XYZ file of C-alpha atoms in Angstrom:
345
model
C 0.000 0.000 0.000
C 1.177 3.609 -0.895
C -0.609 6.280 0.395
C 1.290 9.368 -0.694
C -0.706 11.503 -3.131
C -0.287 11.576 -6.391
C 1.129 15.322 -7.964
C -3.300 15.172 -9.314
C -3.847 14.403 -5.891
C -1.865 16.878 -3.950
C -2.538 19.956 -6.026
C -6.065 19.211 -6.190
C -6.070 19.171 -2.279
C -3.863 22.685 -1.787
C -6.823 24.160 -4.367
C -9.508 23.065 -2.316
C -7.732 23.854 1.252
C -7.626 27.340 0.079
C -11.067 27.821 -1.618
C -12.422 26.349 2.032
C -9.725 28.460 3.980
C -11.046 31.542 2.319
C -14.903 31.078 1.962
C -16.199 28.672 4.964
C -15.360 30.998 7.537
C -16.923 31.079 10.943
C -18.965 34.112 10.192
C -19.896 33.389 6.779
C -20.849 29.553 8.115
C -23.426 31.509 10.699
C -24.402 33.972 8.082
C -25.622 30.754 6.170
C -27.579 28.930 9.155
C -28.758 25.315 7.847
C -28.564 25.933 4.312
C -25.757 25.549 1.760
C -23.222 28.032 0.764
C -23.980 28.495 -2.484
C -20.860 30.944 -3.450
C -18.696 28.202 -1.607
C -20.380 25.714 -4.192
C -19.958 27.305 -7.330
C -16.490 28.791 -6.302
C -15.534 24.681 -5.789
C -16.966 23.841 -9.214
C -15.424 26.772 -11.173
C -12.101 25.354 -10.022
C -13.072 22.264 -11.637
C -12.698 20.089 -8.059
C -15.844 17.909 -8.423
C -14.597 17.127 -12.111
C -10.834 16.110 -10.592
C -12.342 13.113 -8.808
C -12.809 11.299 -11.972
C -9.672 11.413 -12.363
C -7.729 11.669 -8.479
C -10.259 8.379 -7.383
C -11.863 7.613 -4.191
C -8.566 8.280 -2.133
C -8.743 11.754 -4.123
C -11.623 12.496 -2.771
C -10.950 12.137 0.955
C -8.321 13.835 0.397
C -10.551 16.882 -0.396
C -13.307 15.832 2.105
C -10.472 15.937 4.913
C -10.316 19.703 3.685
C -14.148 20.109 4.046
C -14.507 18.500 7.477
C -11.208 21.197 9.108
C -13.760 23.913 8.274
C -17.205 22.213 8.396
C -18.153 24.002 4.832
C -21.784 23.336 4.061
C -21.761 22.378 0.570
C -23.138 18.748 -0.718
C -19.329 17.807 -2.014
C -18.939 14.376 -0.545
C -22.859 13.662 -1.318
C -22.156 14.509 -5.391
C -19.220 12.901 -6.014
C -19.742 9.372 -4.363
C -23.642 8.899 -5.183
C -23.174 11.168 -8.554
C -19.513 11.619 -10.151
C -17.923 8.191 -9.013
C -21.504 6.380 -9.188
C -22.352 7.430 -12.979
C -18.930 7.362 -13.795
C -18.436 3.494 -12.847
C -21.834 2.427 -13.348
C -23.666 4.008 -15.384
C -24.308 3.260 -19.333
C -22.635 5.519 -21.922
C -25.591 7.342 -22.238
C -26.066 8.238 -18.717
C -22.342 9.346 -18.369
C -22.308 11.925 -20.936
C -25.402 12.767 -20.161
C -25.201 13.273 -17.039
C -21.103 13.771 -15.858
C -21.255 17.407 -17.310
C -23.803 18.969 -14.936
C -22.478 17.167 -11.917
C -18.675 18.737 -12.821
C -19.918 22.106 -13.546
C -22.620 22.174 -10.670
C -25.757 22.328 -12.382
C -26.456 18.682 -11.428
C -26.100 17.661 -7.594
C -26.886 13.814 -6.906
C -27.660 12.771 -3.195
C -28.300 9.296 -1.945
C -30.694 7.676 -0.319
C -28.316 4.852 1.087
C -28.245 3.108 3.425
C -32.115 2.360 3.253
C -32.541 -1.130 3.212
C -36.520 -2.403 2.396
C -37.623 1.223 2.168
C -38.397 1.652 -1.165
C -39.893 -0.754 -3.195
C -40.309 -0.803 -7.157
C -42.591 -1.860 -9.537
C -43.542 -1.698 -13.600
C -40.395 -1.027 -14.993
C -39.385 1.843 -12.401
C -41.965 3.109 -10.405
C -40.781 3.672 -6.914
C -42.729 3.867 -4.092
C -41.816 4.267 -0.270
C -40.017 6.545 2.121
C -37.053 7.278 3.706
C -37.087 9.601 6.714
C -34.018 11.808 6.334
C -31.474 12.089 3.044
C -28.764 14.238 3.788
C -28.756 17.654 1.040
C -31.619 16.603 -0.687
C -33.135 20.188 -0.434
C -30.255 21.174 -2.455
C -30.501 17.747 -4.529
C -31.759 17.573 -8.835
C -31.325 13.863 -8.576
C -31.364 11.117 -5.594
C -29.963 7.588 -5.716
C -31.874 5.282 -4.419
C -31.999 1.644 -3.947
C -35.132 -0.950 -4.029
C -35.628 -4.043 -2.342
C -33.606 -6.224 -4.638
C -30.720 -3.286 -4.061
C -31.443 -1.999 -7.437
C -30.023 1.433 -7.747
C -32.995 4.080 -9.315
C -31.769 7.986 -10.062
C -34.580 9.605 -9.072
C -35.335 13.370 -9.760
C -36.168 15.221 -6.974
C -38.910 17.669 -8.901
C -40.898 14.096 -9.491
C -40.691 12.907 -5.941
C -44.616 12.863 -4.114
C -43.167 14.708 -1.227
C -39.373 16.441 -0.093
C -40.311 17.375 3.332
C -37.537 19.411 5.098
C -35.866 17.796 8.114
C -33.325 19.247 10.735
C -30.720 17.299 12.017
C -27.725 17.306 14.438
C -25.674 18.940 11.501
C -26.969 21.470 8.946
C -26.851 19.154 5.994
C -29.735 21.005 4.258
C -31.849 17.172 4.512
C -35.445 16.432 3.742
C -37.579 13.520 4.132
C -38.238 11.857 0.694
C -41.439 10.377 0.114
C -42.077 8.882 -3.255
C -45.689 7.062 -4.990
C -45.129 5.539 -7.902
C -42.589 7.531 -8.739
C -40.740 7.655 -12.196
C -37.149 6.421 -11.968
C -34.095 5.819 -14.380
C -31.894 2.569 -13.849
C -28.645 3.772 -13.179
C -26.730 1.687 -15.637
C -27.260 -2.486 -15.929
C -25.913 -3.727 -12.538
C -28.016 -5.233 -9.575
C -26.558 -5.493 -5.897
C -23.138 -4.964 -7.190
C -23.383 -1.711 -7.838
C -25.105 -1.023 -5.014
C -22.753 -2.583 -2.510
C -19.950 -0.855 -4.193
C -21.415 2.607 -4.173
C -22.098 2.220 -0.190
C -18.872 1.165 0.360
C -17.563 4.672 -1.467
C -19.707 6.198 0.202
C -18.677 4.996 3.561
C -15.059 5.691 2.991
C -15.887 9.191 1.561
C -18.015 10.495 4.580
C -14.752 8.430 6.658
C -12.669 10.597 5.405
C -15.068 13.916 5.415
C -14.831 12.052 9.937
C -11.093 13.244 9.141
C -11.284 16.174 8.829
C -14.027 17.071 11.237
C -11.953 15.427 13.961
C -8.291 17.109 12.628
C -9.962 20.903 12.630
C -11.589 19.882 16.614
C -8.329 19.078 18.188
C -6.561 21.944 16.072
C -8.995 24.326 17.756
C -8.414 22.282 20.930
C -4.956 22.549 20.936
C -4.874 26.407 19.590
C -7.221 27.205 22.726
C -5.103 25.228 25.135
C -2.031 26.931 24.373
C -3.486 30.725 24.876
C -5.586 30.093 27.562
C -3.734 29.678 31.317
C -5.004 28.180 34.500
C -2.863 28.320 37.652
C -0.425 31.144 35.492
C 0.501 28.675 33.400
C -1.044 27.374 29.741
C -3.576 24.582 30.151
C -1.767 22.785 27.742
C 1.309 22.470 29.703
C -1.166 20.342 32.141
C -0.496 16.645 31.983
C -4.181 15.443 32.012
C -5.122 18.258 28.892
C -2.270 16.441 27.226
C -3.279 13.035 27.919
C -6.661 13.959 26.578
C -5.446 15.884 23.550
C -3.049 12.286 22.595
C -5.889 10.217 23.022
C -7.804 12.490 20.452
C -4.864 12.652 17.963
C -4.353 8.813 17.879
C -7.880 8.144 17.113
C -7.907 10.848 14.678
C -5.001 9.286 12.930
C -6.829 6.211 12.845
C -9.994 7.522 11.481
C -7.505 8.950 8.855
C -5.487 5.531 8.155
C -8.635 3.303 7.728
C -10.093 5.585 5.205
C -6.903 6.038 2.854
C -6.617 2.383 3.223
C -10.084 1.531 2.035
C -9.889 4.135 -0.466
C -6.867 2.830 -1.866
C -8.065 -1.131 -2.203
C -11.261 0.840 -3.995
C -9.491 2.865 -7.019
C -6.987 -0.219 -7.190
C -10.111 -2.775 -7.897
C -9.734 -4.713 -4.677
C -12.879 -6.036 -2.486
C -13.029 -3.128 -0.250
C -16.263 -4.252 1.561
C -14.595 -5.106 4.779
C -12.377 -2.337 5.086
C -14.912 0.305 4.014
C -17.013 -0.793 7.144
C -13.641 -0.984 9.185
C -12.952 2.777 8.538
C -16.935 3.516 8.941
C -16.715 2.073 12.294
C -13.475 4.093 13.277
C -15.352 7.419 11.867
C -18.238 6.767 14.369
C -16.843 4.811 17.312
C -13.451 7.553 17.729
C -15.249 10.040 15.748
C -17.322 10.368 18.951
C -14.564 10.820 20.909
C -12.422 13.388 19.018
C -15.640 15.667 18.982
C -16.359 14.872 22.534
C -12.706 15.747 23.913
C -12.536 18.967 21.753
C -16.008 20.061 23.144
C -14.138 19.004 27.145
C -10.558 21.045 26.366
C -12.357 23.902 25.550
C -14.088 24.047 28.862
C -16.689 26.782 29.366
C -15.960 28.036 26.193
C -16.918 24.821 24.502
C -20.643 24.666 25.540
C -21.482 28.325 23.424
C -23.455 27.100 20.822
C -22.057 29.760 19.035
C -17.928 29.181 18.930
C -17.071 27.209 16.055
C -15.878 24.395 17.743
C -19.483 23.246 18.182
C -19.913 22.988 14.912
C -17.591 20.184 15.050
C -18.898 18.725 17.806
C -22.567 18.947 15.369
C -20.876 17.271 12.523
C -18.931 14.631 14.517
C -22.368 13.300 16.010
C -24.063 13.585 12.667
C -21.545 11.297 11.226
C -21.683 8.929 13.656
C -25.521 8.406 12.841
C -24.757 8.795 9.284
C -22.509 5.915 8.856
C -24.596 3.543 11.087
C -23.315 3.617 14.718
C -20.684 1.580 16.067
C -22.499 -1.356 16.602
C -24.518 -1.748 13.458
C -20.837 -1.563 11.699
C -19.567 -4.595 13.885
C -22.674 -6.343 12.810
C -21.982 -6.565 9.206
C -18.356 -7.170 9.792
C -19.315 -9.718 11.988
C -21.472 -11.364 9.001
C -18.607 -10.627 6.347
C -16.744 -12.878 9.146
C -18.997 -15.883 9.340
C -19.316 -16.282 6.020
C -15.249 -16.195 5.057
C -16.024 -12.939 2.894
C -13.337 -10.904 4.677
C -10.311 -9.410 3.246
């Protein structure tokens, strides 16, 4: 395994750590409440980054989540590329990718995805969908949703023909809705059955992994920023053992949020099964995820309970994850099954 970034790879994430540096600022991020920045999103797109992942692969991409996450920029990136650029692009017919692979680089198009939603939408005549699932994450935002049937049957659905996209608040502002759909009209997304659909959740669990990353990196960087200015006892808290004890802890399981999730992205672009590790770094994103958000919340003392100071924020988006990819638990389950039955590399 190599995970150093390819010159693509690198430049593409120096682009993007400025573009986030200089637009997702704390004020602008309250300016913009629960909805998406919408300058942030086209200035992202003009510089051609949703386009790059075609080309910089899965590990590309949390590369450039990792960016997101330090600043907690409210834009649908990780939703578009994994359930619309890297979905289309590897399964979807001819027609569908140049159809559809210009609007989703330039902008125009934004894909969500209504995995994982196992049962909750069931399909009949040729692509009528019907069902509901409670919350998709930037679906307000959405043209398009990927969603799977029964049979895990993946249906691009547009948004404009759903029955009902009822708006939903959660821990994070991720601009969701609840998607109701009635014999809704769908499109096929390419020829594949539960292959495609296993290997668009597992890109999907590495990409929001790595968007963990960077969540958890810009908490302790605020932690440790905050520790070092403010004193207790005329001295810095961070000189205190037990701040640093706390702050290690956080750092280790940051790095291993980070490790998993260039691990599984790399078995992904190189065409290895990357089932088991995609739910190893999902359950390091939620289980330590948890943690890192926790402890930055706990070094900032008083400070960290404003709702207001943007380490909350992190603390938001590090809980929303953790729901997002499944919980702890429901991760071990399914490794636990990929265990009984041999199927894990």
């Amino acid at each position: 395994m190599d995970f150093t970034p390819t010159e693509e790879q690198e430049a593409a994430r120096e682009l993007a750590g400025r573009i986030f540096a200089d637009l997702a600022t704390h004020e602008r991020l309250r300016a913009a409440g629960t909805g998406t920045d919408a300058e942030l999103w086209k200035a992202l797109c003009a510089a051609g980054l949703p386009g790059a992942v075609e080309e910089t692969g899965l590990l590309g991409l949390v590369l450039l989540l990792e960016e997101q996450g330090r600043r907690t920029a409210q834009v649908p990136f990780a939703a578009s590329c994994v359930y619309g650029i890297l979905a289309v692009a590897r399964h979807g017919t001819e027609e569908q990718r140049s159809r559809l692979l210009p609007g989703l680089r330039d902008g125009t198009t934004v894909v969500t995805g209504a995995l994982p939603a196992p049962g909750a939408v069931t399909s009949r005549d040729g692509g009528r969908l019907s069902g509901a699932v409670d919350w998709v994450p930037w679906l307000r935002d959405a043209t398009h949703v990927l969603v799977p049937d029964e049979d895990r049957v993946l249906w691009l659905v547009r948004t404009e023909d759903a029955a009902a996209v009822e708006a939903v608040e959660l821990t994070a502002p991720w601009a969701a809705a609840r998607l109701v759909l009635d014999g809704t009209p769908a499109e096929r997304l390419g020829k594949g059955g539960p292959s495609s659909h296993d290997d668009v959740l597992a890109a999907a669990r590495i990409a929001f992994a790595g968007l963990q990353a960077g969540v958890c990196a810009g908490s302790l960087a605020r932690a440790v920023e905050h520790t070092s200015v403010r004193e207790q006892f005329g001295r810095p808290l961070s000189t205190h053992q037990a701040v640093q004890l706390r702050a290690a802890d956080a750092h280790m399981d940051t790095e291993a949020i980070r490790v998993t999730a260039y691990e599984a992205a790399w078995r992904f672009d190189e065409g290895l099964d990357a089932s088991g590790a995609a739910l190893t770094a999902a359950w390091w994103a939620s289980e330590a995820g948890k943690r890192v958000v926790h402890a930055g919340q706990h070094l900032h003392g008083g400070t960290g309970a404003d709702l207001d100071h943007p380490v909350h924020r992190h603390f938001l988006w590090g809980r929303q994850l953790d729901a997002y990819l499944g919980c702890g638990t429901e991760l071990l389950a399914e490794l636990g099954d990929l265990l009984a039955i041999g199927d894990l590399s």
